[in-house]
Short mmCIF file of C-alpha atoms in Angstrom, two decimals:
data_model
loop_
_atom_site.label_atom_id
_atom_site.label_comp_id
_atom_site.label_asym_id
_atom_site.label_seq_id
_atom_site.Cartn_x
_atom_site.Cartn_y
_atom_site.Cartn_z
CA UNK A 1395 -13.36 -4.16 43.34
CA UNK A 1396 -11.18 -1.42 42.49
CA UNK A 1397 -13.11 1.98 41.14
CA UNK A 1398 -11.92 3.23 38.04
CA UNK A 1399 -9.57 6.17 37.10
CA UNK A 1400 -11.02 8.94 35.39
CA UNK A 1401 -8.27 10.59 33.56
CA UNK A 1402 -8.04 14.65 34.02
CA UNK A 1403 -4.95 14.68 32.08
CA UNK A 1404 -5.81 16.55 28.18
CA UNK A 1405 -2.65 14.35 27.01
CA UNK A 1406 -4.35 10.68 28.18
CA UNK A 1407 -7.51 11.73 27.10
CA UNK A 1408 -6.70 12.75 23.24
CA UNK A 1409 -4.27 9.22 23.24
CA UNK A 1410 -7.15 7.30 24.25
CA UNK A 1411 -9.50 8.74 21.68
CA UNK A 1412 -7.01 8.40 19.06
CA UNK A 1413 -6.17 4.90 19.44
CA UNK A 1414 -9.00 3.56 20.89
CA UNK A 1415 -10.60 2.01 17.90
CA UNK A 1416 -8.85 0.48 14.87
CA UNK A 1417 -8.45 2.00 11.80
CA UNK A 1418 -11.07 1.43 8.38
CA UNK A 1419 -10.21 -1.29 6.63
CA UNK A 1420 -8.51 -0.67 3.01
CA UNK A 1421 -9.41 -2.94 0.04
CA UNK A 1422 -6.90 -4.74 -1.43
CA UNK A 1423 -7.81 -3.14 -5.12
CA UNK A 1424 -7.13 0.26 -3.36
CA UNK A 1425 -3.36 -0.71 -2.98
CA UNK A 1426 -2.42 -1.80 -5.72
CA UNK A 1427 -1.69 0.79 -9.04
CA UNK A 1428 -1.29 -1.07 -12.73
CA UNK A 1429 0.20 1.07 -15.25
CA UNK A 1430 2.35 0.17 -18.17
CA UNK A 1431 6.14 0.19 -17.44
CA UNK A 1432 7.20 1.75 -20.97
CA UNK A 1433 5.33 2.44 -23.39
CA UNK A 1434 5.27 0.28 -26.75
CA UNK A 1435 6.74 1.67 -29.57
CA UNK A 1436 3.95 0.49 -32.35
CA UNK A 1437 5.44 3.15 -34.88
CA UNK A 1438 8.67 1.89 -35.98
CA UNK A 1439 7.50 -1.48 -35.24
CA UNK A 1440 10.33 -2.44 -32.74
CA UNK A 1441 8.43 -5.06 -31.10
CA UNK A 1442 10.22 -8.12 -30.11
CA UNK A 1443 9.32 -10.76 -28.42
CA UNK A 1444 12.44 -11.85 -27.94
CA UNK A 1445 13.75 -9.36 -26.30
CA UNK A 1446 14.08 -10.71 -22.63
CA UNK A 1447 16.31 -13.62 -24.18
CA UNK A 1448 18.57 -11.38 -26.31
CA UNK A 1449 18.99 -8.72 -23.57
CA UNK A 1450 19.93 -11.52 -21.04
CA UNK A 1451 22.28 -13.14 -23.00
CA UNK A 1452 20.71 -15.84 -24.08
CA UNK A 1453 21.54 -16.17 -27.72
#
Protein backbone atom coordinates (compact mmCIF):
# COMPACT_ATOMS: atom_id res chain seq x y z
CA UNK A 1 0.00 0.00 0.00
CA UNK A 2 1.11 3.31 -0.88
CA UNK A 3 1.08 6.03 2.25
CA UNK A 4 -0.67 9.05 1.57
CA UNK A 5 0.50 12.62 0.63
CA UNK A 6 -0.01 15.20 3.03
CA UNK A 7 -0.11 18.37 1.16
CA UNK A 8 2.25 21.37 2.64
CA UNK A 9 1.38 23.46 -0.21
CA UNK A 10 -1.25 26.70 1.21
CA UNK A 11 -2.50 26.66 -2.63
CA UNK A 12 -3.65 22.61 -2.56
CA UNK A 13 -4.86 22.94 0.71
CA UNK A 14 -7.44 26.05 0.26
CA UNK A 15 -8.50 24.11 -3.43
CA UNK A 16 -9.26 21.13 -1.57
CA UNK A 17 -11.35 22.81 1.08
CA UNK A 18 -13.11 24.78 -1.42
CA UNK A 19 -14.22 22.12 -3.62
CA UNK A 20 -14.32 19.36 -1.56
CA UNK A 21 -17.98 19.20 -0.86
CA UNK A 22 -20.83 20.21 -3.19
CA UNK A 23 -22.62 23.16 -3.03
CA UNK A 24 -26.43 23.64 -1.01
CA UNK A 25 -28.98 22.74 -2.98
CA UNK A 26 -31.34 25.70 -4.40
CA UNK A 27 -35.14 25.21 -4.64
CA UNK A 28 -36.61 25.43 -7.71
CA UNK A 29 -39.22 28.33 -6.35
CA UNK A 30 -35.95 30.27 -5.49
CA UNK A 31 -35.15 30.58 -9.31
CA UNK A 32 -37.76 31.50 -10.71
CA UNK A 33 -39.17 35.52 -10.42
CA UNK A 34 -43.08 36.16 -11.69
CA UNK A 35 -43.83 39.66 -12.24
CA UNK A 36 -46.20 41.23 -14.67
CA UNK A 37 -44.63 42.12 -18.09
CA UNK A 38 -46.63 45.57 -18.52
CA UNK A 39 -48.82 46.76 -16.63
CA UNK A 40 -52.70 46.84 -17.59
CA UNK A 41 -54.06 49.90 -18.45
CA UNK A 42 -57.66 49.52 -16.50
CA UNK A 43 -58.20 53.43 -16.85
CA UNK A 44 -58.91 54.12 -20.34
CA UNK A 45 -60.16 50.71 -20.65
CA UNK A 46 -57.79 49.58 -23.53
CA UNK A 47 -58.10 46.04 -22.84
CA UNK A 48 -58.26 43.74 -25.70
CA UNK A 49 -58.29 40.48 -25.92
CA UNK A 50 -57.62 40.42 -29.19
CA UNK A 51 -54.74 41.93 -29.29
CA UNK A 52 -52.18 39.05 -30.02
CA UNK A 53 -54.30 38.35 -33.31
CA UNK A 54 -54.49 41.98 -34.50
CA UNK A 55 -50.82 42.75 -33.68
CA UNK A 56 -49.76 39.54 -35.61
CA UNK A 57 -51.59 40.10 -38.50
CA UNK A 58 -54.17 38.04 -38.23
CA UNK A 59 -57.20 39.99 -39.25
Amino acid sequence: MEQERKNTDPAQASRSLRFSKLPERIRLEDTVEEHQAAPHDSVSGAYNPDWWLIRMGGL
